[in-house]
PDB file of C-alpha atoms in Angstrom:
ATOM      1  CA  UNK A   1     -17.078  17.746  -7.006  1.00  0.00           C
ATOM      2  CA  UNK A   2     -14.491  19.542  -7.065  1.00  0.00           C
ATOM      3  CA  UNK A   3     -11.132  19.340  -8.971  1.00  0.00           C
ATOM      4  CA  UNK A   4      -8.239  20.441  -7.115  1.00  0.00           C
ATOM      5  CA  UNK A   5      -4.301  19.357  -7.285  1.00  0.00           C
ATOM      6  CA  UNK A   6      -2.898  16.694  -4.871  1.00  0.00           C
ATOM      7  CA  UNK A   7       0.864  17.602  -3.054  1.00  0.00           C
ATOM      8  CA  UNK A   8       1.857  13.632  -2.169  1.00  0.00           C
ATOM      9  CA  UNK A   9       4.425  15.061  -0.245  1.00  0.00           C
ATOM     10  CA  UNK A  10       2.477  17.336   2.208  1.00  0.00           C
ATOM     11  CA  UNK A  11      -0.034  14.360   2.239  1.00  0.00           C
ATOM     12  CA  UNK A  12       2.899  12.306   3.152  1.00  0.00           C
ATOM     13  CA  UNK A  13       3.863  14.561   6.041  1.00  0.00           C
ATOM     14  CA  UNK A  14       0.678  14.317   7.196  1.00  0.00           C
ATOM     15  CA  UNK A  15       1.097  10.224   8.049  1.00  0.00           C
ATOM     16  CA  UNK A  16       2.833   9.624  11.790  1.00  0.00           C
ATOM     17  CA  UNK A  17       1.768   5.970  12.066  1.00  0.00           C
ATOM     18  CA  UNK A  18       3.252   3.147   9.607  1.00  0.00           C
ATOM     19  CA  UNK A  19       0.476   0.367   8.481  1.00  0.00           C
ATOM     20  CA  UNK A  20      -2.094   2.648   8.087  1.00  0.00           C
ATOM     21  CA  UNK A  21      -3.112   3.661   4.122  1.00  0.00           C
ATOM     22  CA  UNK A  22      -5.192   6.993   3.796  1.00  0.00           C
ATOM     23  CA  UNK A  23      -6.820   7.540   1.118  1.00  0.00           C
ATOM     24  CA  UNK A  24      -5.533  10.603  -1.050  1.00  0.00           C
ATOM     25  CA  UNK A  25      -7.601  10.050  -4.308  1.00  0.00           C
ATOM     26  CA  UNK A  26     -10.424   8.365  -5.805  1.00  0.00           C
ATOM     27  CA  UNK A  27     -11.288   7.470  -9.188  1.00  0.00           C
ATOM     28  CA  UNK A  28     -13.592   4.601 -11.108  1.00  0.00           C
ATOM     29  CA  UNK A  29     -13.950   2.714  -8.023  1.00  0.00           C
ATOM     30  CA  UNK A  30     -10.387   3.113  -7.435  1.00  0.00           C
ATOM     31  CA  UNK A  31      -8.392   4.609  -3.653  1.00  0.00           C
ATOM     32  CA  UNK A  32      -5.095   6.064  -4.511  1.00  0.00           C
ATOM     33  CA  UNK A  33      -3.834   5.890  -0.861  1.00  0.00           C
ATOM     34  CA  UNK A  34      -0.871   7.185   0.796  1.00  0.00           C
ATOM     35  CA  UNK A  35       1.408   4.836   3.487  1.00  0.00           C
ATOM     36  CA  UNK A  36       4.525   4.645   5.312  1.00  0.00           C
ATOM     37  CA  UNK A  37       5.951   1.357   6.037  1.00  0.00           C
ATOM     38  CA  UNK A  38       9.045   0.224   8.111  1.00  0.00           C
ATOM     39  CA  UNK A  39      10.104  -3.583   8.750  1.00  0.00           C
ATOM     40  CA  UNK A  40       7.970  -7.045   7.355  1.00  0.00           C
ATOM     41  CA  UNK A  41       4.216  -6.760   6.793  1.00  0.00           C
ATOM     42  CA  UNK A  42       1.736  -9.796   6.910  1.00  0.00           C
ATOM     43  CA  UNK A  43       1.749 -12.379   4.599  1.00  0.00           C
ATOM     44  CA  UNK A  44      -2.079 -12.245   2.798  1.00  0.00           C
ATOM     45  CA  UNK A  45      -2.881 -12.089  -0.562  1.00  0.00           C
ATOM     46  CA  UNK A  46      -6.398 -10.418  -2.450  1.00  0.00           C
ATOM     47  CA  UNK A  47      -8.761 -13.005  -4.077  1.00  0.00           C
ATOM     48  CA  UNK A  48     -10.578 -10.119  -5.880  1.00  0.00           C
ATOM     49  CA  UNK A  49      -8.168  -7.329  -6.731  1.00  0.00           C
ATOM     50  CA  UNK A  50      -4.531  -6.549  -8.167  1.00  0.00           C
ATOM     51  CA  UNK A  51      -2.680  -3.963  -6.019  1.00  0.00           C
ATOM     52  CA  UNK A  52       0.362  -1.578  -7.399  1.00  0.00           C
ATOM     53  CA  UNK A  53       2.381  -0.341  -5.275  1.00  0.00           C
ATOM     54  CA  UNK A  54       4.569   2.691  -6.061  1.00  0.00           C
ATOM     55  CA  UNK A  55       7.853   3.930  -4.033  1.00  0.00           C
ATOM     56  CA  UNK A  56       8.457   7.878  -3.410  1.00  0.00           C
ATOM     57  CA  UNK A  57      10.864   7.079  -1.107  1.00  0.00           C
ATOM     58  CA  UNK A  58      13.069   4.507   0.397  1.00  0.00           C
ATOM     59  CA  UNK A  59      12.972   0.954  -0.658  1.00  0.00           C
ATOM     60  CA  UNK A  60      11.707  -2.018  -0.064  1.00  0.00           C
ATOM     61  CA  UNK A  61      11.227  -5.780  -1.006  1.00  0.00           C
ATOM     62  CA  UNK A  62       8.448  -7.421  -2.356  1.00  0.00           C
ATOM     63  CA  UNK A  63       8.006 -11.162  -0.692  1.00  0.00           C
ATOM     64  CA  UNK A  64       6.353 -13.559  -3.108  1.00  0.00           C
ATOM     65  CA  UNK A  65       6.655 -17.679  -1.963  1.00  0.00           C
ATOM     66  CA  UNK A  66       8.601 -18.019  -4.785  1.00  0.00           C
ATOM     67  CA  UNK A  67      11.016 -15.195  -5.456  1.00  0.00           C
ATOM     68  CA  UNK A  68      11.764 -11.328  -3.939  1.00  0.00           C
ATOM     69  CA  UNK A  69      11.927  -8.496  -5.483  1.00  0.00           C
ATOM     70  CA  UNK A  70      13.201  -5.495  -4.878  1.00  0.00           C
ATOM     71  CA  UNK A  71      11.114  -1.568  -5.416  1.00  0.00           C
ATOM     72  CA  UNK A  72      13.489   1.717  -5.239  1.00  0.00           C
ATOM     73  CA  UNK A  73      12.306   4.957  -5.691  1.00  0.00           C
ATOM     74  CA  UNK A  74      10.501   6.241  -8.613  1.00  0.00           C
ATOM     75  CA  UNK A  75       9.202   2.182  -8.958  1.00  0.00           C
ATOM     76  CA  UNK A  76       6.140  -0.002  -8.558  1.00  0.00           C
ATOM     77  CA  UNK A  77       4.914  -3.521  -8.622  1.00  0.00           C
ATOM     78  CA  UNK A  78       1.756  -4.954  -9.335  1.00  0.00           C
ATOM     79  CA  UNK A  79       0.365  -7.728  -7.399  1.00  0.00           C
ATOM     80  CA  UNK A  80      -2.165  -9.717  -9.665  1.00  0.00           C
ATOM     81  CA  UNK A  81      -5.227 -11.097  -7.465  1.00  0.00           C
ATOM     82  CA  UNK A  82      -4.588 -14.266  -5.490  1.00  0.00           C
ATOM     83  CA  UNK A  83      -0.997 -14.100  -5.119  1.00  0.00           C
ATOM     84  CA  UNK A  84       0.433 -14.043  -1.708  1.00  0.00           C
ATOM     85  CA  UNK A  85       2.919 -11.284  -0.911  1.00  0.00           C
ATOM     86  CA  UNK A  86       4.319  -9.635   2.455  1.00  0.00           C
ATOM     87  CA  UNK A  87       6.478  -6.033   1.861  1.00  0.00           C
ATOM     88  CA  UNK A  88       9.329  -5.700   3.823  1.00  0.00           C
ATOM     89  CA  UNK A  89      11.848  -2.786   4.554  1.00  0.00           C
ATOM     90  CA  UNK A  90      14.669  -2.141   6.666  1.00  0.00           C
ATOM     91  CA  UNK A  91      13.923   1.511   7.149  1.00  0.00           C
ATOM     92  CA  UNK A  92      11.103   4.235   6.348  1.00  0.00           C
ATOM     93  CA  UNK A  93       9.439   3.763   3.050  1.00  0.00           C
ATOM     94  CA  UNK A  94       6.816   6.533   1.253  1.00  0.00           C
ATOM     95  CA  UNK A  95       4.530   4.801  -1.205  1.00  0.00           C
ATOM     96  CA  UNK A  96       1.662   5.414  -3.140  1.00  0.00           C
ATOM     97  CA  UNK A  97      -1.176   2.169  -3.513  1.00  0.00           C
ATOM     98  CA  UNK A  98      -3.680   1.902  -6.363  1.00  0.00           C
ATOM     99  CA  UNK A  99      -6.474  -0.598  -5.693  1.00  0.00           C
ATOM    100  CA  UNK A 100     -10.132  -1.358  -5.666  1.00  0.00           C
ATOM    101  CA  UNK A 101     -11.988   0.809  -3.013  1.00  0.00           C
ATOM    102  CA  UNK A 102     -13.207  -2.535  -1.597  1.00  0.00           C
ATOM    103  CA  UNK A 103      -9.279  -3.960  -0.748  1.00  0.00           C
ATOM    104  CA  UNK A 104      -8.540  -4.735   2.717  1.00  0.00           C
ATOM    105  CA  UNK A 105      -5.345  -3.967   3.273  1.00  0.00           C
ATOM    106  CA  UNK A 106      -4.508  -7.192   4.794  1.00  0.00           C
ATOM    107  CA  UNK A 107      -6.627  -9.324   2.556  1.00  0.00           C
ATOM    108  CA  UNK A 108      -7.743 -12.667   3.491  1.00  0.00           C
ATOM    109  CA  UNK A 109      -6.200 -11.907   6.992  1.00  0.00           C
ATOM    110  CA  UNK A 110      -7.362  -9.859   9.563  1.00  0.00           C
ATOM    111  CA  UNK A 111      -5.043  -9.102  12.785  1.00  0.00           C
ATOM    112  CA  UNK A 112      -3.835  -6.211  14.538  1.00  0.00           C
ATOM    113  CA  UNK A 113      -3.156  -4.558  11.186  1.00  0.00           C
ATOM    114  CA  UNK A 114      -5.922  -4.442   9.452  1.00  0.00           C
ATOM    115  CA  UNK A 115      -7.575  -1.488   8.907  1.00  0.00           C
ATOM    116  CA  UNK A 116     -11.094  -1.687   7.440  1.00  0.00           C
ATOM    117  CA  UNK A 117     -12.271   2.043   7.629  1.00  0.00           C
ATOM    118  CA  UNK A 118      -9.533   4.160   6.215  1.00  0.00           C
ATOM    119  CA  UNK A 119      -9.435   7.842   6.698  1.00  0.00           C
ATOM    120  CA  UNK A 120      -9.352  10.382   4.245  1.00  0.00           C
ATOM    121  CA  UNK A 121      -5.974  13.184   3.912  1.00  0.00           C
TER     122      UNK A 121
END
């Protein structure tokens, strides 16, 4: 294998689509993937795995049933298994996701959005 340096932002310019995580990175069973996101996501959560999401740019809110919270810049959150969430923005947001290879992006749901085989940048 080899070891080389990962730019996020020229991975980042690589992404034209929103919803769709690439992966950028993998380590102990773990996809560092690259998204864009603009507007309200599905609401799903992850029996099996905690998610973190990270902001590199814009911002966005965090949905849980019982409270929002909000994820600027230079920020993450982590989502502990089985808790339902939906990520919402009002504009263009760059993040960065660590999670379990085997996450579904769209967890116990599966619609329009899901995307099961993600590609590699």
């Amino acid at each position: 294998m080899a070891i080389e340096k990962v730019n996020i932002a020229e991975k980042l310019n690589q992404i034209n689509d929103l919803w769709n995580p690439r992966i950028a990175g993998e380590l102990n069973g773990q996809h560092v993937k690259l998204t864009k996101m603009n507007g309200a996501f599905v609401w799903h959560k992850h029996d099996d795995e905690d998610e973190m999401f990270l902001v590199i740019k814009g911002n966005f809110t965090m949905e849980l049933r019982d409270k929002s919270i909000e994820v600027k810049p230079g920020e993450f959150i982590i989502i502990p298994k089985g808790i339902e969430h939906r990520p919402v923005s009002t504009g263009e947001v760059e993040m960065m996701l660590f999670e379990p290879a085997t996450t579904l992006n769209t967890g116990n749901v599966k619609n329009e959005l899901t995307r099961e085989n993600l590609e590699r940048i």
